[in-house]
């Protein structure tokens, strides 16, 4: 990325934060009136709380990203299909926040949006050249659909999305500045990270407002697309390391629920971060550990990109996996144990 591009990328962060915060203040009365999230089996909150701040997050992200891409590119190439798919998934999330949509129609609409984005990828963008392209794209469809939903599943605690998205997006910006990520993905990551920072004061425990599905689902699409661009640029290990905590917590929880023959599609409180609060960890203790873990994963991803060898990639993945396993194991045990229990 050029020097001017780096300046625009770093400038996009505070601009998106300010726009997002202003939009949240403006729409808060409407959210309080029409989009209250009432406590359910999945909730960590005890009283009805407005949701839907994702409207501001997505609006600020897309607006700032489009402007930044226009400024930087000699021939602006705004990924309009990605932006359109993001708006579609946000619209589905908006309806679901107000009046829940059945699982199958919701997944179908999400699959249409994700599939359209993947269909528009260049034919020469392949992460695993040894695999037939159609097999890789089919696998990407399933993986992307899962990633969109797991970001939503993990958005169940105040500041949880902030503790995940801020380190990842700022790491993506840093990687883009050194040329490891395409310019458009770098600018989208910068705008998304800034918008999440603008949302953070309102979601600080105890939260005054939640993202809602209107925010968490399209955030998952945008973040997944940026990570796909990183992997397609030859940095698969880094693209796995950055969201590794989210991937591990949500996937292991899903596998465990399926193994127990539970209705895994229904709301629940069995993710590791949710079990941590049930085990006596304060909310800030949980999100603080996740934030610190994500800083470590970002550093490991940076080392992977800097050295770019199979051996280094394997070592960083092992180190990241060990760190994630340690945090998950700690979340799964009571915070205070007697010597006999430890």
Short mmCIF file of C-alpha atoms in Angstrom, two decimals:
data_model
loop_
_atom_site.label_atom_id
_atom_site.label_comp_id
_atom_site.label_asym_id
_atom_site.label_seq_id
_atom_site.Cartn_x
_atom_site.Cartn_y
_atom_site.Cartn_z
CA UNK A 1 0.00 0.00 0.00
CA UNK A 2 1.25 3.49 -0.81
CA UNK A 3 1.98 6.10 1.83
CA UNK A 4 -1.18 8.02 0.96
CA UNK A 5 -3.18 4.79 1.16
CA UNK A 6 -1.83 4.10 4.64
CA UNK A 7 -2.81 7.60 5.76
CA UNK A 8 -6.33 7.11 4.41
CA UNK A 9 -6.57 3.70 6.11
CA UNK A 10 -5.54 5.03 9.50
CA UNK A 11 -7.74 8.09 9.04
CA UNK A 12 -10.73 5.87 8.28
CA UNK A 13 -10.61 4.41 11.79
CA UNK A 14 -11.45 7.56 13.82
CA UNK A 15 -13.82 8.84 11.11
CA UNK A 16 -15.88 5.63 11.16
CA UNK A 17 -15.84 5.69 14.98
CA UNK A 18 -17.23 9.22 15.13
CA UNK A 19 -19.90 8.57 12.49
CA UNK A 20 -20.98 5.34 14.17
CA UNK A 21 -21.22 6.95 17.61
CA UNK A 22 -23.24 9.87 16.24
CA UNK A 23 -25.63 7.52 14.45
CA UNK A 24 -26.15 5.42 17.60
CA UNK A 25 -27.05 8.54 19.58
CA UNK A 26 -29.49 9.55 16.83
CA UNK A 27 -31.29 6.20 16.56
CA UNK A 28 -31.23 5.19 20.23
CA UNK A 29 -34.79 6.45 20.95
CA UNK A 30 -36.14 4.40 18.03
CA UNK A 31 -34.27 1.29 19.15
CA UNK A 32 -35.59 1.68 22.68
CA UNK A 33 -39.12 1.89 21.33
CA UNK A 34 -39.14 -0.78 18.62
CA UNK A 35 -36.16 -3.12 19.13
CA UNK A 36 -35.89 -4.23 22.73
CA UNK A 37 -33.96 -7.45 23.35
CA UNK A 38 -35.75 -9.31 26.12
CA UNK A 39 -33.78 -11.82 28.23
CA UNK A 40 -34.00 -15.41 26.95
CA UNK A 41 -32.16 -18.72 27.30
CA UNK A 42 -29.09 -17.31 25.56
CA UNK A 43 -28.96 -13.89 27.21
CA UNK A 44 -26.41 -12.60 29.67
CA UNK A 45 -28.48 -9.48 30.43
CA UNK A 46 -31.27 -9.39 32.99
CA UNK A 47 -33.46 -6.50 31.77
CA UNK A 48 -34.82 -5.57 28.31
CA UNK A 49 -32.13 -3.66 26.41
CA UNK A 50 -32.29 -1.90 23.03
CA UNK A 51 -30.68 -3.76 20.15
CA UNK A 52 -29.96 -2.67 16.61
CA UNK A 53 -26.84 -0.53 16.99
CA UNK A 54 -25.51 -2.65 14.14
CA UNK A 55 -27.45 -0.31 11.83
CA UNK A 56 -25.00 2.44 12.76
CA UNK A 57 -21.98 0.12 12.61
CA UNK A 58 -22.79 -1.12 9.11
CA UNK A 59 -23.78 2.30 7.78
CA UNK A 60 -20.54 3.86 9.07
CA UNK A 61 -18.46 0.94 7.78
CA UNK A 62 -19.86 0.92 4.25
CA UNK A 63 -19.93 4.70 3.92
CA UNK A 64 -16.38 5.29 5.15
CA UNK A 65 -15.00 2.28 3.27
CA UNK A 66 -16.58 3.43 -0.01
CA UNK A 67 -15.18 6.93 0.44
CA UNK A 68 -11.72 5.63 1.36
CA UNK A 69 -11.57 3.28 -1.64
CA UNK A 70 -12.60 6.14 -3.93
CA UNK A 71 -9.83 8.33 -2.51
CA UNK A 72 -7.07 5.74 -2.75
CA UNK A 73 -7.74 3.89 -6.00
CA UNK A 74 -6.76 5.54 -9.27
CA UNK A 75 -9.68 3.63 -10.78
CA UNK A 76 -12.09 3.15 -7.86
CA UNK A 77 -13.25 -0.46 -7.60
CA UNK A 78 -15.74 -0.55 -4.75
CA UNK A 79 -16.83 -4.18 -4.20
CA UNK A 80 -20.48 -3.35 -4.82
CA UNK A 81 -21.62 -6.97 -4.71
CA UNK A 82 -20.07 -7.40 -1.26
CA UNK A 83 -21.73 -4.20 -0.08
CA UNK A 84 -25.07 -5.31 -1.52
CA UNK A 85 -24.81 -8.72 0.14
CA UNK A 86 -23.94 -7.00 3.42
CA UNK A 87 -27.07 -4.85 3.18
CA UNK A 88 -29.19 -7.92 2.37
CA UNK A 89 -27.91 -9.83 5.38
CA UNK A 90 -28.37 -6.73 7.54
CA UNK A 91 -31.98 -6.47 6.33
CA UNK A 92 -32.60 -10.12 7.21
CA UNK A 93 -31.07 -9.45 10.64
CA UNK A 94 -33.29 -6.40 11.12
CA UNK A 95 -36.43 -8.43 10.51
CA UNK A 96 -35.14 -11.22 12.75
CA UNK A 97 -34.45 -8.75 15.56
CA UNK A 98 -38.06 -7.52 15.44
CA UNK A 99 -39.90 -10.73 14.55
CA UNK A 100 -37.79 -13.93 14.51
CA UNK A 101 -37.51 -15.69 11.14
CA UNK A 102 -37.56 -19.52 11.03
CA UNK A 103 -34.13 -21.14 10.74
CA UNK A 104 -34.35 -22.50 7.20
CA UNK A 105 -35.57 -19.32 5.43
CA UNK A 106 -32.97 -17.32 7.36
CA UNK A 107 -30.16 -19.66 6.31
CA UNK A 108 -31.37 -19.66 2.70
CA UNK A 109 -31.28 -15.87 2.47
CA UNK A 110 -27.84 -15.82 4.06
CA UNK A 111 -26.62 -18.50 1.64
CA UNK A 112 -27.85 -16.45 -1.33
CA UNK A 113 -25.90 -13.41 -0.13
CA UNK A 114 -22.74 -15.38 0.67
CA UNK A 115 -22.96 -17.40 -2.55
CA UNK A 116 -23.24 -14.26 -4.66
CA UNK A 117 -20.08 -12.84 -3.08
CA UNK A 118 -18.15 -16.09 -3.63
CA UNK A 119 -19.39 -16.40 -7.23
CA UNK A 120 -17.89 -12.99 -7.97
CA UNK A 121 -14.40 -13.99 -6.79
CA UNK A 122 -11.75 -14.11 -9.54
CA UNK A 123 -11.20 -17.58 -10.95
CA UNK A 124 -7.48 -17.33 -10.14
CA UNK A 125 -8.13 -16.69 -6.44
CA UNK A 126 -7.59 -20.12 -4.96
CA UNK A 127 -6.39 -20.87 -1.46
CA UNK A 128 -5.56 -24.55 -2.02
CA UNK A 129 -4.32 -24.95 -5.61
CA UNK A 130 -4.17 -28.73 -5.28
CA UNK A 131 -7.96 -28.95 -4.88
CA UNK A 132 -10.44 -28.56 -7.77
CA UNK A 133 -11.82 -25.03 -7.79
CA UNK A 134 -15.47 -26.12 -7.47
CA UNK A 135 -14.70 -28.18 -4.38
CA UNK A 136 -12.89 -25.27 -2.76
CA UNK A 137 -15.72 -22.87 -3.55
CA UNK A 138 -18.31 -25.28 -2.15
CA UNK A 139 -16.23 -25.60 1.01
CA UNK A 140 -15.91 -21.82 1.19
CA UNK A 141 -19.68 -21.44 0.95
CA UNK A 142 -20.19 -23.69 3.97
CA UNK A 143 -17.30 -22.08 5.88
CA UNK A 144 -18.45 -18.53 5.11
CA UNK A 145 -22.04 -19.30 6.09
CA UNK A 146 -20.78 -20.78 9.36
CA UNK A 147 -18.50 -17.79 9.97
CA UNK A 148 -21.35 -15.30 9.45
CA UNK A 149 -23.43 -17.14 12.03
CA UNK A 150 -20.68 -17.84 14.54
CA UNK A 151 -19.96 -14.12 14.86
CA UNK A 152 -23.64 -13.79 15.76
CA UNK A 153 -23.45 -16.70 18.21
CA UNK A 154 -20.42 -15.18 19.92
CA UNK A 155 -22.09 -11.79 20.33
CA UNK A 156 -23.68 -12.78 23.63
CA UNK A 157 -21.74 -10.73 26.17
CA UNK A 158 -21.09 -7.02 26.60
CA UNK A 159 -17.90 -6.01 24.80
CA UNK A 160 -17.31 -9.54 23.45
CA UNK A 161 -17.54 -8.44 19.81
CA UNK A 162 -15.40 -5.40 20.61
CA UNK A 163 -12.69 -7.56 22.19
CA UNK A 164 -12.65 -9.75 19.09
CA UNK A 165 -13.13 -7.29 16.23
CA UNK A 166 -10.82 -4.48 17.34
CA UNK A 167 -7.60 -6.59 17.49
CA UNK A 168 -8.47 -8.47 14.29
CA UNK A 169 -9.40 -5.45 12.18
CA UNK A 170 -6.44 -3.35 13.34
CA UNK A 171 -4.13 -6.30 12.66
CA UNK A 172 -5.62 -6.55 9.16
CA UNK A 173 -4.96 -2.84 8.61
CA UNK A 174 -1.34 -3.26 9.72
CA UNK A 175 -0.93 -6.25 7.40
CA UNK A 176 -2.48 -4.28 4.56
CA UNK A 177 -0.10 -1.37 5.07
CA UNK A 178 2.87 -3.74 4.55
CA UNK A 179 1.26 -5.25 1.46
CA UNK A 180 -0.07 -8.55 2.80
CA UNK A 181 -3.72 -7.62 2.19
CA UNK A 182 -5.32 -5.98 -0.88
CA UNK A 183 -6.09 -2.28 -0.59
CA UNK A 184 -9.89 -2.57 -0.66
CA UNK A 185 -9.90 -5.21 2.08
CA UNK A 186 -7.53 -3.10 4.16
CA UNK A 187 -9.80 -0.07 3.93
CA UNK A 188 -12.91 -2.10 4.73
CA UNK A 189 -11.14 -3.55 7.79
CA UNK A 190 -10.14 -0.03 8.87
CA UNK A 191 -13.69 1.27 8.55
CA UNK A 192 -15.13 -1.78 10.33
CA UNK A 193 -12.63 -1.51 13.17
CA UNK A 194 -13.39 2.18 13.56
CA UNK A 195 -17.14 1.59 13.60
CA UNK A 196 -16.76 -1.07 16.31
CA UNK A 197 -14.70 1.40 18.35
CA UNK A 198 -17.54 3.91 17.97
CA UNK A 199 -19.97 1.27 19.21
CA UNK A 200 -17.78 0.26 22.17
CA UNK A 201 -18.74 3.02 24.67
CA UNK A 202 -22.43 2.14 24.29
CA UNK A 203 -21.80 -1.60 24.76
CA UNK A 204 -19.52 -1.20 27.79
CA UNK A 205 -20.71 -3.40 30.65
CA UNK A 206 -23.49 -2.95 31.60
CA UNK A 207 -24.45 -2.33 27.96
CA UNK A 208 -26.90 0.39 26.97
CA UNK A 209 -27.41 -1.14 23.51
CA UNK A 210 -26.56 -4.31 21.59
CA UNK A 211 -25.50 -4.87 17.99
CA UNK A 212 -28.43 -7.15 17.23
CA UNK A 213 -28.52 -9.55 14.29
CA UNK A 214 -28.63 -6.49 12.03
CA UNK A 215 -25.02 -5.89 13.09
CA UNK A 216 -23.44 -9.21 14.02
CA UNK A 217 -24.43 -11.07 10.82
CA UNK A 218 -23.12 -8.49 8.28
CA UNK A 219 -20.06 -7.89 10.46
CA UNK A 220 -19.36 -11.61 10.07
CA UNK A 221 -19.68 -11.33 6.29
CA UNK A 222 -17.36 -8.32 6.03
CA UNK A 223 -14.78 -9.79 8.39
CA UNK A 224 -14.92 -13.17 6.66
CA UNK A 225 -14.38 -11.51 3.28
CA UNK A 226 -11.32 -9.64 4.57
CA UNK A 227 -9.89 -12.87 6.01
CA UNK A 228 -10.58 -14.65 2.70
CA UNK A 229 -8.63 -11.95 0.87
CA UNK A 230 -5.75 -12.45 3.30
CA UNK A 231 -5.78 -16.22 2.72
CA UNK A 232 -6.04 -15.72 -1.04
CA UNK A 233 -2.98 -13.48 -0.89
CA UNK A 234 -0.92 -16.43 0.36
CA UNK A 235 -1.35 -16.02 4.12
CA UNK A 236 -3.71 -18.85 5.09
CA UNK A 237 -2.08 -19.39 8.49
CA UNK A 238 -2.57 -15.74 9.44
CA UNK A 239 -6.18 -15.83 8.23
CA UNK A 240 -6.84 -18.79 10.54
CA UNK A 241 -4.91 -17.39 13.51
CA UNK A 242 -6.71 -14.05 13.69
CA UNK A 243 -10.23 -15.43 14.40
CA UNK A 244 -9.00 -18.65 16.05
CA UNK A 245 -10.68 -18.04 19.41
CA UNK A 246 -14.08 -17.46 17.78
CA UNK A 247 -13.61 -20.48 15.52
CA UNK A 248 -12.63 -22.75 18.40
CA UNK A 249 -15.25 -21.66 20.92
CA UNK A 250 -18.18 -21.77 18.49
CA UNK A 251 -17.16 -24.93 16.62
CA UNK A 252 -16.34 -26.98 19.70
CA UNK A 253 -19.61 -25.87 21.27
CA UNK A 254 -21.54 -26.93 18.17
CA UNK A 255 -19.83 -30.32 18.04
CA UNK A 256 -20.47 -30.88 21.75
CA UNK A 257 -24.17 -30.03 21.40
CA UNK A 258 -24.58 -32.29 18.37
CA UNK A 259 -22.83 -35.13 20.21
CA UNK A 260 -25.28 -34.71 23.10
CA UNK A 261 -28.18 -34.71 20.61
CA UNK A 262 -29.28 -31.28 21.74
CA UNK A 263 -31.32 -28.93 19.55
CA UNK A 264 -28.18 -27.06 18.51
CA UNK A 265 -30.13 -24.49 16.45
CA UNK A 266 -31.94 -23.19 19.53
CA UNK A 267 -30.74 -20.41 21.86
CA UNK A 268 -28.42 -21.61 24.62
CA UNK A 269 -25.74 -20.53 27.09
CA UNK A 270 -23.09 -23.21 26.64
CA UNK A 271 -20.36 -21.37 24.73
CA UNK A 272 -17.13 -21.31 26.70
CA UNK A 273 -17.34 -17.55 27.28
CA UNK A 274 -20.88 -17.97 28.63
CA UNK A 275 -19.86 -20.85 30.84
CA UNK A 276 -17.07 -18.63 32.17
CA UNK A 277 -19.57 -16.12 33.55
CA UNK A 278 -21.56 -18.99 35.06
CA UNK A 279 -18.28 -20.22 36.59
CA UNK A 280 -17.72 -16.97 38.44
CA UNK A 281 -15.70 -14.88 35.99
CA UNK A 282 -16.84 -11.24 35.80
CA UNK A 283 -17.79 -9.94 32.36
CA UNK A 284 -14.73 -7.70 32.19
CA UNK A 285 -12.56 -10.64 33.23
CA UNK A 286 -13.88 -12.71 30.32
CA UNK A 287 -13.65 -10.06 27.61
CA UNK A 288 -10.29 -8.91 28.97
CA UNK A 289 -8.86 -12.39 28.57
CA UNK A 290 -10.34 -12.68 25.08
CA UNK A 291 -8.88 -9.30 24.13
CA UNK A 292 -5.44 -10.28 25.42
CA UNK A 293 -5.64 -13.62 23.62
CA UNK A 294 -6.55 -11.88 20.37
CA UNK A 295 -3.58 -9.53 20.71
CA UNK A 296 -1.36 -12.60 21.03
CA UNK A 297 -3.01 -14.25 18.01
CA UNK A 298 -2.52 -11.05 16.02
CA UNK A 299 1.18 -11.05 16.92
CA UNK A 300 1.51 -14.69 15.85
CA UNK A 301 -0.25 -13.88 12.58
CA UNK A 302 2.21 -11.05 12.03
CA UNK A 303 5.17 -13.37 12.56
CA UNK A 304 3.62 -15.84 10.10
CA UNK A 305 3.28 -13.15 7.44
CA UNK A 306 6.74 -11.70 8.10
CA UNK A 307 8.61 -14.98 7.68
CA UNK A 308 6.28 -16.77 5.28
CA UNK A 309 7.61 -20.32 5.62
CA UNK A 310 5.71 -23.56 6.17
CA UNK A 311 7.68 -24.30 9.32
CA UNK A 312 6.97 -20.87 10.83
CA UNK A 313 3.29 -21.13 9.88
CA UNK A 314 3.03 -24.51 11.60
CA UNK A 315 4.81 -23.22 14.70
CA UNK A 316 2.56 -20.15 14.93
CA UNK A 317 -0.58 -22.27 14.49
CA UNK A 318 0.57 -24.63 17.24
CA UNK A 319 1.33 -21.74 19.55
CA UNK A 320 -2.01 -20.09 18.79
CA UNK A 321 -3.88 -23.35 19.27
CA UNK A 322 -2.20 -23.90 22.62
CA UNK A 323 -3.08 -20.39 23.79
CA UNK A 324 -6.72 -20.77 22.73
CA UNK A 325 -6.93 -24.20 24.38
CA UNK A 326 -5.58 -22.74 27.63
CA UNK A 327 -8.21 -19.97 27.69
CA UNK A 328 -11.05 -22.33 26.79
CA UNK A 329 -9.99 -24.78 29.51
CA UNK A 330 -9.83 -21.96 32.05
CA UNK A 331 -13.29 -20.72 31.07
CA UNK A 332 -14.65 -24.23 31.48
CA UNK A 333 -13.63 -24.49 35.15
CA UNK A 334 -14.93 -22.60 38.20
CA UNK A 335 -12.97 -19.42 38.83
CA UNK A 336 -12.18 -20.39 42.42
CA UNK A 337 -11.39 -24.01 43.13
CA UNK A 338 -10.43 -25.74 46.32
CA UNK A 339 -7.10 -27.65 46.30
CA UNK A 340 -9.05 -30.90 45.98
CA UNK A 341 -10.86 -29.58 42.88
CA UNK A 342 -7.83 -28.05 41.16
#
